[in-house]
XYZ file of C-alpha atoms in Angstrom:
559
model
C 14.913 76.082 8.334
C 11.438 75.501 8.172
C 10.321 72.062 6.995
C 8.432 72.273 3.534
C 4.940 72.337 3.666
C 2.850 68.781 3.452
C 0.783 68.694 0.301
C -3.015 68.303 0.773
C -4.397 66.159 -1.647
C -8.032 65.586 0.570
C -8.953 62.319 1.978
C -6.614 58.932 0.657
C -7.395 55.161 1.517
C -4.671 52.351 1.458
C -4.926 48.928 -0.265
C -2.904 45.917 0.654
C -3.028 43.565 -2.426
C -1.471 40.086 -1.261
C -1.278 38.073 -4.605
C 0.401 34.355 -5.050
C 3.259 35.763 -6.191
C 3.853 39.293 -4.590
C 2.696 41.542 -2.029
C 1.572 45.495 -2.854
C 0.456 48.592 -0.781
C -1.005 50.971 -2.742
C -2.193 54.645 -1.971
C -5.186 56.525 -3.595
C -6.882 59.827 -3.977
C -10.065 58.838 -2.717
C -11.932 61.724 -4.555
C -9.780 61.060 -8.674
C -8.766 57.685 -7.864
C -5.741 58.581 -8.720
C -2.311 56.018 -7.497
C -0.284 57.957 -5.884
C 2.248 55.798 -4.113
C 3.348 52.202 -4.113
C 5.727 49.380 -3.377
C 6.123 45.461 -4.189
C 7.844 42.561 -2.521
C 7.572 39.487 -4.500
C 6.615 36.065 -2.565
C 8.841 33.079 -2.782
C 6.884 29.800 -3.247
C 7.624 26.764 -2.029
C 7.355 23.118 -3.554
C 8.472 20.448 -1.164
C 6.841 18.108 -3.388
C 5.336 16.952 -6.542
C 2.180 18.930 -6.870
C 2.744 20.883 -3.661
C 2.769 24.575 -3.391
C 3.493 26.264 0.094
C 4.100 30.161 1.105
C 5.172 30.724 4.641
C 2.607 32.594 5.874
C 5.133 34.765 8.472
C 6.939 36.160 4.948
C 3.829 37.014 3.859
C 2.813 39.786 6.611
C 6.570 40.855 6.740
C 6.166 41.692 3.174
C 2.982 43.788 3.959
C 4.595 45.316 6.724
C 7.706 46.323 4.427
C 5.199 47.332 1.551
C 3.423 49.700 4.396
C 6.668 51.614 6.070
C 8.059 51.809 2.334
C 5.008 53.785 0.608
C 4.574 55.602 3.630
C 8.618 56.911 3.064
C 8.013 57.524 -0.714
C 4.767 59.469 0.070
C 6.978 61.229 2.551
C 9.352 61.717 -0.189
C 5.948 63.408 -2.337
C 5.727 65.669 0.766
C 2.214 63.702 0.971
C 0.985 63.849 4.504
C 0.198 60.042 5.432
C -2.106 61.275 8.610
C -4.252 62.044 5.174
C -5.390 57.852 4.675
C -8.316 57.501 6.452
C -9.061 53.502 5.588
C -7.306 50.738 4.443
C -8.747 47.908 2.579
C -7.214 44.001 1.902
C -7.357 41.757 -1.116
C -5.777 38.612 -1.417
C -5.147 35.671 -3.189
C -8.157 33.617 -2.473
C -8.698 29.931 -1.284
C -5.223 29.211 0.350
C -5.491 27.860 3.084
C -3.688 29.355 7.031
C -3.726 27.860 10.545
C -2.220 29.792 13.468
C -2.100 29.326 17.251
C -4.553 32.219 18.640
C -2.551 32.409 21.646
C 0.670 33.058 20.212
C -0.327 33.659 16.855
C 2.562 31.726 15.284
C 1.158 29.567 11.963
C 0.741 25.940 12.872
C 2.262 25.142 9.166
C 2.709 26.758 5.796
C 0.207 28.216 4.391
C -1.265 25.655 1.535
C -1.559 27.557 -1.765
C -4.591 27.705 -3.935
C -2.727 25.917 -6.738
C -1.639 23.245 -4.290
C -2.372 19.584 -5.916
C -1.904 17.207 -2.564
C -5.731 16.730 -1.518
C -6.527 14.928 -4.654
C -7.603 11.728 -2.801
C -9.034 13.489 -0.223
C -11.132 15.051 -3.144
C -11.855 11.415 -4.586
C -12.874 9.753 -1.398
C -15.441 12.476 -0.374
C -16.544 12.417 -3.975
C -18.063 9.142 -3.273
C -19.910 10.012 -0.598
C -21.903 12.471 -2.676
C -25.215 11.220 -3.998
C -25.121 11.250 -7.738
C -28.696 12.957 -7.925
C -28.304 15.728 -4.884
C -24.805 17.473 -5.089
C -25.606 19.638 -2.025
C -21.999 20.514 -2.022
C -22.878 22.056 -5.388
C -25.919 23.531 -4.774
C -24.684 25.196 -1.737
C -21.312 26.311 -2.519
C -21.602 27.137 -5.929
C -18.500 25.296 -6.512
C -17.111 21.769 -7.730
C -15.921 19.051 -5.382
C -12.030 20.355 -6.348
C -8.466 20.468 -4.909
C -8.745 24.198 -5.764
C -11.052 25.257 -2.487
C -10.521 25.404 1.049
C -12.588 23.207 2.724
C -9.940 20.167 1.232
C -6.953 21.986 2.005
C -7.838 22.581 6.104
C -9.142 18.984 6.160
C -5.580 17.371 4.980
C -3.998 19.911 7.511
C -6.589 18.372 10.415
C -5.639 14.784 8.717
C -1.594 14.894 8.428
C -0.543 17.789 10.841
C -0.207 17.111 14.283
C 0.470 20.451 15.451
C -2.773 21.605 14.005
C -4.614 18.947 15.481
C -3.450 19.648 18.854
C -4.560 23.033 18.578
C -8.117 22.222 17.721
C -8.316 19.873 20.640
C -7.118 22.705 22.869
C -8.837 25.202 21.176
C -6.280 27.533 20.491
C -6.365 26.829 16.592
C -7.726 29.251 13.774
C -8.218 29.030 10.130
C -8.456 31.733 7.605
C -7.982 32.431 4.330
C -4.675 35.251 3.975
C -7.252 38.101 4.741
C -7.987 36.750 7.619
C -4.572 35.935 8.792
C -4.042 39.505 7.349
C -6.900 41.173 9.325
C -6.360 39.435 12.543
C -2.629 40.013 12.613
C -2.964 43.874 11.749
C -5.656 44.703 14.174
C -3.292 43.138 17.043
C -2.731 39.553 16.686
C -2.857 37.488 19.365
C -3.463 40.943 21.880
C -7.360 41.402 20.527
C -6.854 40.640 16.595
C -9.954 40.915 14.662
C -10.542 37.134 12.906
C -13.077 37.624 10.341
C -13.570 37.327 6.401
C -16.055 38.668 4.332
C -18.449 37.334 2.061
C -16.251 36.717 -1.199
C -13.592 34.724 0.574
C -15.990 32.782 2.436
C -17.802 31.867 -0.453
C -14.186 30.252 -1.807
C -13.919 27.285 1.230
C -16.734 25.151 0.063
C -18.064 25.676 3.576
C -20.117 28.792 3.314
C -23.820 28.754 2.032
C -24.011 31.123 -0.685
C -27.651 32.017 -0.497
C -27.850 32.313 3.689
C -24.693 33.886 3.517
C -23.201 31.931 6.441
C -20.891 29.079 7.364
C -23.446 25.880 6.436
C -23.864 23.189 9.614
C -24.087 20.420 7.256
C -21.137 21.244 4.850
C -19.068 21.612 8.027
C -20.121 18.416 8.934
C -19.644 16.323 5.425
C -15.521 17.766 5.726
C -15.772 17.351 9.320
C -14.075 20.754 10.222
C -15.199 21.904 13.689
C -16.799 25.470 13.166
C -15.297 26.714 16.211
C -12.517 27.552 14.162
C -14.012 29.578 11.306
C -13.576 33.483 11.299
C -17.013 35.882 11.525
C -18.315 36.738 7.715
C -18.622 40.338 7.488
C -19.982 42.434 4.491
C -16.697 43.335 1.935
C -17.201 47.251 3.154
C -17.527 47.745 6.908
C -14.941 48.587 9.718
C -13.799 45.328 10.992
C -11.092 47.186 13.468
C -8.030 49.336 13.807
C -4.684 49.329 12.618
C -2.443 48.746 15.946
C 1.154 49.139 16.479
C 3.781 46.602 15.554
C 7.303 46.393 16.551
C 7.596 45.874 12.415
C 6.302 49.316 11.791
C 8.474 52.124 12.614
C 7.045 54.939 14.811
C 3.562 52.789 14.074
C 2.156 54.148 10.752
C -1.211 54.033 10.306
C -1.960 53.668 14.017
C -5.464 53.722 14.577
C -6.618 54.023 11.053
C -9.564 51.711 10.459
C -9.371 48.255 7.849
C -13.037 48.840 6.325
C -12.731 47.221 2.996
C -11.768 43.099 2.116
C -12.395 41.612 -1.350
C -10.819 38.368 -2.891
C -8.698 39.604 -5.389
C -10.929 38.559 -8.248
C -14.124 40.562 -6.365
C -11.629 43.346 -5.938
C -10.767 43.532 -9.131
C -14.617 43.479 -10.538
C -15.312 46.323 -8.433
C -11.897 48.193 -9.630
C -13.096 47.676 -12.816
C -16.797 49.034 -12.118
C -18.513 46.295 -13.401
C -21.694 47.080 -11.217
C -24.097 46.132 -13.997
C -26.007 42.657 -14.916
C -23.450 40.955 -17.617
C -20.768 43.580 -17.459
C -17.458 40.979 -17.151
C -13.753 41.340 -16.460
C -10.738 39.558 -16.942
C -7.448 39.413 -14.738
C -4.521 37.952 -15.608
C -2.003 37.455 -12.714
C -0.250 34.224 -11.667
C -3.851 32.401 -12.788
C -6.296 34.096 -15.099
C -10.057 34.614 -13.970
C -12.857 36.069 -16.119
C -15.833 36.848 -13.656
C -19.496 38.183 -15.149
C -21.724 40.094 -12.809
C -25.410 38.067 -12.562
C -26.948 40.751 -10.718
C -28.710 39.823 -6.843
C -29.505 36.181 -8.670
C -26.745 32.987 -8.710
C -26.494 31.509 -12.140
C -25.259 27.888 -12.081
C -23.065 27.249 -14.911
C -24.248 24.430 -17.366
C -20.558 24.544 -18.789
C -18.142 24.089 -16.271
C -18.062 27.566 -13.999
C -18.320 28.130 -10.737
C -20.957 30.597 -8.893
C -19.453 33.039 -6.856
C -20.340 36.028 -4.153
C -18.670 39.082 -6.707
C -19.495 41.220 -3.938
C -21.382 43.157 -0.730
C -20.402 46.742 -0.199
C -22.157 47.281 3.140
C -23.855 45.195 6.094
C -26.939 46.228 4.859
C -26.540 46.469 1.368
C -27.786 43.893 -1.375
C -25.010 40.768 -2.191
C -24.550 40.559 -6.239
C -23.281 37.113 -7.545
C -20.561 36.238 -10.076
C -20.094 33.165 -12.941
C -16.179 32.745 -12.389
C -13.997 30.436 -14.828
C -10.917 29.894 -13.197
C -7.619 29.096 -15.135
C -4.587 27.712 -12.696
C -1.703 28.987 -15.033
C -1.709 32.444 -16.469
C 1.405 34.994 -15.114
C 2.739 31.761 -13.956
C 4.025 29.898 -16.852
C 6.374 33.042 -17.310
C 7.437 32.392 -13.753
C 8.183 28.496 -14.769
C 10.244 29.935 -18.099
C 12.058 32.324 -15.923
C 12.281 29.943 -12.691
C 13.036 26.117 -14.073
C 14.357 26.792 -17.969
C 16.012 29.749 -17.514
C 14.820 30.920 -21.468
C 14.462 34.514 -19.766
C 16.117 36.442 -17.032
C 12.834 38.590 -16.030
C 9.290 38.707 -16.530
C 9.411 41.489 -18.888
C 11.806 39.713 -21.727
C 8.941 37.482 -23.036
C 7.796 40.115 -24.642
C 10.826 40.516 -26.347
C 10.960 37.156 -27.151
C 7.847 36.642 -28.614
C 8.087 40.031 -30.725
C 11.186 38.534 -32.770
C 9.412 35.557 -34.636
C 5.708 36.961 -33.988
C 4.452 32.910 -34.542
C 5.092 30.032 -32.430
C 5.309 27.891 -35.906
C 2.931 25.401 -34.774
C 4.002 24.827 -31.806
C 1.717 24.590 -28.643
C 1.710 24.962 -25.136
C -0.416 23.677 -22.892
C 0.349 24.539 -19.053
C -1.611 22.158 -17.121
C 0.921 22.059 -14.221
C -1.712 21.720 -11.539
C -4.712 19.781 -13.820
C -7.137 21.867 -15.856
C -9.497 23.973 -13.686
C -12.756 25.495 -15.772
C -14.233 24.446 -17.571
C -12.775 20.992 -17.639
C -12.187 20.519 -14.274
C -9.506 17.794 -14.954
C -6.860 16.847 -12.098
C -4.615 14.229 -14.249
C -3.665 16.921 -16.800
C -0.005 18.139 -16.950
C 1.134 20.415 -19.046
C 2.608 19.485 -22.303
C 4.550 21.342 -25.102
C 3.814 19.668 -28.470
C 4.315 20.171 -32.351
C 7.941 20.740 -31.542
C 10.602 20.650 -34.634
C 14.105 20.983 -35.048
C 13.425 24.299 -35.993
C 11.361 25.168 -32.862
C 13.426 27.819 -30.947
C 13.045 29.511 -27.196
C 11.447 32.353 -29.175
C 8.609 29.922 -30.492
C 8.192 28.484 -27.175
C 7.612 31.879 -25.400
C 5.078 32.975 -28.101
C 3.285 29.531 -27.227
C 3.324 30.513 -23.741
C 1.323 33.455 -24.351
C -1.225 31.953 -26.702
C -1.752 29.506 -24.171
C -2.999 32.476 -21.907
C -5.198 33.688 -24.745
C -6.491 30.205 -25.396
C -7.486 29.495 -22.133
C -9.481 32.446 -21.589
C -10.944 31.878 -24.725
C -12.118 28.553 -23.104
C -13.605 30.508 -20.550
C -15.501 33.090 -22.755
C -16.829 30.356 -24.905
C -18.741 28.996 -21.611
C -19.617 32.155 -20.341
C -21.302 32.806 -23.222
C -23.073 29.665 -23.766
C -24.299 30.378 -20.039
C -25.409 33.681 -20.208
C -26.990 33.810 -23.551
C -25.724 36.694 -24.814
C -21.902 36.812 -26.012
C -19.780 39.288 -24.347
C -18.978 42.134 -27.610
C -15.947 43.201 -25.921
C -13.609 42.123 -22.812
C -12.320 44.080 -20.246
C -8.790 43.135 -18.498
C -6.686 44.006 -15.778
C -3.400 43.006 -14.311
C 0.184 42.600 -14.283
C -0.128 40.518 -17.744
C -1.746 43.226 -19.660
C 1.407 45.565 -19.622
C 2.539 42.919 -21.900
C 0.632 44.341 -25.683
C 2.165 41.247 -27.483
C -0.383 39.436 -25.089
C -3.015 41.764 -25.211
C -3.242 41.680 -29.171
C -2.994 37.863 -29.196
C -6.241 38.008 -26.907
C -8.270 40.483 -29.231
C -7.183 38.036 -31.945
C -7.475 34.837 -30.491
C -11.178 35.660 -29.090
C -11.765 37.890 -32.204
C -13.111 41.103 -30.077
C -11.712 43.989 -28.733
C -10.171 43.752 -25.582
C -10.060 46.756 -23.445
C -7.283 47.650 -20.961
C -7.938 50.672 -18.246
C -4.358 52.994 -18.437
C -4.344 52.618 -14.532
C -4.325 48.551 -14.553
C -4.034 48.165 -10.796
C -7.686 47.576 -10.213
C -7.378 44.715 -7.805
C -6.104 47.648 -5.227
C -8.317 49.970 -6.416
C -11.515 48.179 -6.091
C -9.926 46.670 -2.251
C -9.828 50.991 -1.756
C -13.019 51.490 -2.811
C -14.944 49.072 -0.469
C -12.463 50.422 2.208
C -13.749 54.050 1.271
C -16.753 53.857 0.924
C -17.654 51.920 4.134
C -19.506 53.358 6.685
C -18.169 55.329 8.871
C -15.016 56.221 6.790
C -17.513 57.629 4.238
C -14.223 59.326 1.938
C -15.434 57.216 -1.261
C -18.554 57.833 -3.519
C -19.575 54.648 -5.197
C -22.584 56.499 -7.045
C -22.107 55.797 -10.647
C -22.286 60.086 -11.046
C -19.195 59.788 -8.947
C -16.732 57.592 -9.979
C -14.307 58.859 -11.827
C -14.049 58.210 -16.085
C -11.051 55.892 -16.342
C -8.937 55.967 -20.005
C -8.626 52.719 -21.510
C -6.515 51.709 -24.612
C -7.928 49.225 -26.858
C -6.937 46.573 -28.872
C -8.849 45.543 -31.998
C -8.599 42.063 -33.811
C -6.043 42.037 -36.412
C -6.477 38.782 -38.411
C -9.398 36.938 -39.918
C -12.050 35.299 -38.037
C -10.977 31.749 -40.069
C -7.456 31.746 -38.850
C -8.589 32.860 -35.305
C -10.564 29.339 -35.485
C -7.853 26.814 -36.709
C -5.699 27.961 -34.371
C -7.957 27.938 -31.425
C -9.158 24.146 -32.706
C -6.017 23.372 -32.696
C -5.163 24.189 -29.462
C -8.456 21.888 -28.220
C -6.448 18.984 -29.716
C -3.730 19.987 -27.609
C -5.632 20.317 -24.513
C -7.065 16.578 -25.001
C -3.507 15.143 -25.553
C -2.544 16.903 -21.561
C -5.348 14.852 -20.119
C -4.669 11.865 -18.606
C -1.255 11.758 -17.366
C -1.533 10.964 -14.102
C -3.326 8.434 -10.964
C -4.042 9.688 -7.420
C -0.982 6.904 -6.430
C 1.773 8.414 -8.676
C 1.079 12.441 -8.132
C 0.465 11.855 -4.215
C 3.507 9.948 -3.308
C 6.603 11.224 -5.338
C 7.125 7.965 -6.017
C 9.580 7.216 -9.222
C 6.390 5.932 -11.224
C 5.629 9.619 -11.406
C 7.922 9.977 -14.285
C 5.954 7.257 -16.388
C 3.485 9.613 -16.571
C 5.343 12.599 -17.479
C 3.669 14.228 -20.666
C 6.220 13.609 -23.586
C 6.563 17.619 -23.873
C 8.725 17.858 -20.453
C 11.055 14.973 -22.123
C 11.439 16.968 -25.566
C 12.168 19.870 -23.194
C 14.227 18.266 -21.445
C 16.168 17.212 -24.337
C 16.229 20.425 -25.779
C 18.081 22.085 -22.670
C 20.631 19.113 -22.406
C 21.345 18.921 -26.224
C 21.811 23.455 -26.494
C 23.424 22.516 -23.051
C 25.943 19.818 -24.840
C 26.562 22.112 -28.171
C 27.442 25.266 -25.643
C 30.081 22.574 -23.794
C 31.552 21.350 -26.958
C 31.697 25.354 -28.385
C 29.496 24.449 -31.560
C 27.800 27.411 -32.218
């Protein structure tokens, strides 16, 4: 019998999406944008102590790997011809941090997660050596002196791992961010790997000059990491190399098929989203939440706490366009925690439920500070409380706090990118996981009191990694002319209480904020010592009591 006959669909481009807490491939019509395939692995994280956070970075390209042969078996499935993707592209979670032996191309430890908390003195003793009138660290990087970036992370690996420091001295040690890893390991490894970044990661290590666009002699220098191990920077839209055969991948799909596109996942998701104009903005909420404006070819440094940022360059020769960023640690991730360490849900998805049946979290507030408050207060002893608690305060209340929280903190952000650029935003445009969630998404419009606008395809972290791959020269299978890209269908969500209520409850929330700050020293949340608990905000103790006393009445049957 004669095998059925492949569908031709015209030219389609791949998109690994490597986020903090899963891994995606993703398949697109190059010429509709349309998804067309997919599959997702999540990540496990690890926390080995206090105010660590560690993935190993091994899992992570076996999950890409498994994403890859998977899609490539459901597209088979479509009778979708997979000799049809002509590119890949890569985003990734940005700023965590992976060393790997070039020569064997084993990691030299864990890779140290964005949201990772154990450089804090590190942070404090190299903020001293800054001159109070000439942060060139600033100036340069675009960025705060924070736990949050790179640059910290591979200087506590060169300071407390010996197997990395060997490496360096033999020169067999590299450092990337996970597209790097990514892109050397997929291009052949340690047999010819390609070890580059481009522009948008680079500009999240606090090593890389954002207006030369390369790695900066003197930054290198103050964090005394030896530039010998830095990748290349490369546009975000040019072939960097070839897909090669791994014993992982059966029979070798996407052999020879060229990785031409590689966007952070918040650049990624800017260009997904087509914000290609002066003050168009976006907001993603995955495992953090990050609201990034487009300034145009010009940086804009933030008088209100947010960073500068490459958003992106699509093509060695074409202009770079700048970003503000504000940056909030815990979005999609405080569902994780209520899933993960309290058990209140089973899955992701039940918050929603949750939250639906009381539609009010009665005055109670959240505030998830669990690794400090990035923008725009930049504050490392916050942890997160839970207060305004009463005996009447359910799960239900909690999980509708949980989700405010969310909507609060963006609002934080808004508020500063507004006050920054001058001219307030009259609507906000959102992507990710979160925003399948329309409990959250109607909080938002309320809490910020304008519409928010959601795409009906909300995968634009992949798309936009697709695009850049597309579009890049030599692979040529993308149009990013604005006559070109396809009209995308977007639901919206309109404020639905009054402006005055919006208010108390946001001021409200500011007085919760202040009562997270302050909970802990450099001494207690660096050495797990016992003292740690002194400074435990009094919302994990009413927690805590709350599990062991519904724990108690479930023992003793009261109902």
């Amino acid at each position: 019998m004669a095998a059925a006959k492949k569908a031709v669909l015209g030219p389609l481009v791949g998109a690994v999406d490597q986020g903090t807490s899963s891994t995606r491939f993703l398949v697109f019509n190059s010429k509709t944008a349309e998804l067309l395939s997919h599959h997702q692995v999540e990540i496990k994280q690890e926390f080995p102590r206090e105010g660590w956070v560690e993935q190993d970075p091994k899992e992570i390209l076996q999950s890409v790997y498994e994403c890859i042969e998977k899609t490539c078996e459901k597209l088979g499935q479509l009778n979708i011809d997979i000799s049809n993707i002509k590119a890949i592209g890569v985003s990734n979670q940005r700023e965590t941090t992976v060393v790997w032996d070039k020569l064997t191309g084993e990691p030299l430890y864990n890779a140290v997660v964005w949201l990772d908390l154990r450089t804090q003195s590190t942070v404090e003793n190299l903020s001293k050596r800054i001159p109070g009138n000439n942060n060139f660290v600033k100036s340069k990087t675009g960025l705060p002196l924070s736990t949050y970036f790179s640059a910290v992370k591979l200087r506590w690996l060169l300071d407390n791992v010996r197997k990395v420091q060997k490496a360096v001295e033999e020169d067999r040690a590299l450092f990337g961010t996970i597209d790097s890893w990514l892109i050397w390991s997929l291009t052949g490894g340690a047999n010819g790997g390609v070890h580059c970044t481009d522009v948008t990661n680079a500009s999240r290590t606090m090593l890389f000059n954002i207006h030369s666009l390369e790695w900066d002699k003197e930054l290198c220098e103050f964090f005394e990491i030896p530039m010998k191990v830095l990748p290349n920077v490369r546009s975000s839209s040019e072939i960097y190399g070839l897909m090669k055969i791994s014993h992982s991948l059966k029979a070798g799909a996407l052999e020879g098929v060229p990785i031409s596109g590689c966007l952070g996942d918040q650049s990624a998701a800017l260009v997904g989203q087509m914000c290609f104009q002066d003050g168009q903005a976006k907001n993603t909420y995955g495992t953090g939440c990050f609201l990034l404006c487009n300034t145009g070819r010009k940086c804009v440094f933030s008088e209100h706490g947010l960073l500068t940022t490459v958003a992106y360059k699509l093509g060695r020769d074409k202009p770079v366009y700048y970003a503000l960023e504000g940056s909030v640690a815990i979005a999609g991730a405080v569902i994780r925690w209520l899933r993960d360490n309290l058990g209140i849900i089973k899955s992701s998805e039940e918050i929603e439920k949750l939250a639906k049946e009381v539609g009010t979290s009665y005055g109670c507030y959240f505030v998830p500070a669990f690794s400090g408050l990035y923008a725009p207060y930049w504050e490392p002893s916050a942890r997160g409380i839970i207060c305004g608690l009463t005996q009447f305060t359910n799960k239900c209340h909690i999980a509708f706090a949980a989700l405010e929280a969310v909507c609060f903190q963006t609002r934080e952000i808004l508020d500063a990118m507004n006050r920054d650029c001058g001219i307030p935003l009259s609507h906000l445009q959102v992507d990710g996981g979160m925003t399948n969630n329309k409990i959250l998404m109607q909080l938002q419009a309320d809490i910020l009191y304008i519409p928010v606008v959601k795409p009906s395809m909300p995968e634009t972290t992949a798309l936009g990694a697709a695009m850049a791959a597309g579009a890049a020269e030599g692979v040529g299978v993308w149009s990013l002319e604005p006559e070109d890209l396809s009209a995308v269908t977007m639901e919206r969500f309109e404020p639905q209480i009054n402006a005055e209520e919006s208010e108390i409850r946001y001021s409200t929330w500011k007085k919760a904020v202040m009562k997270s700050v302050g909970w802990v020293t450099t001494q207690s949340s660096e050495s797990g010592d016992p003292s740690i608990f002194c400074s435990l905000p009094l919302g994990f103790f009413i927690v805590s009591s709350m599990v062991m006393l519904i724990g108690a009445r479930y023992i003793s049957g009261i109902p």
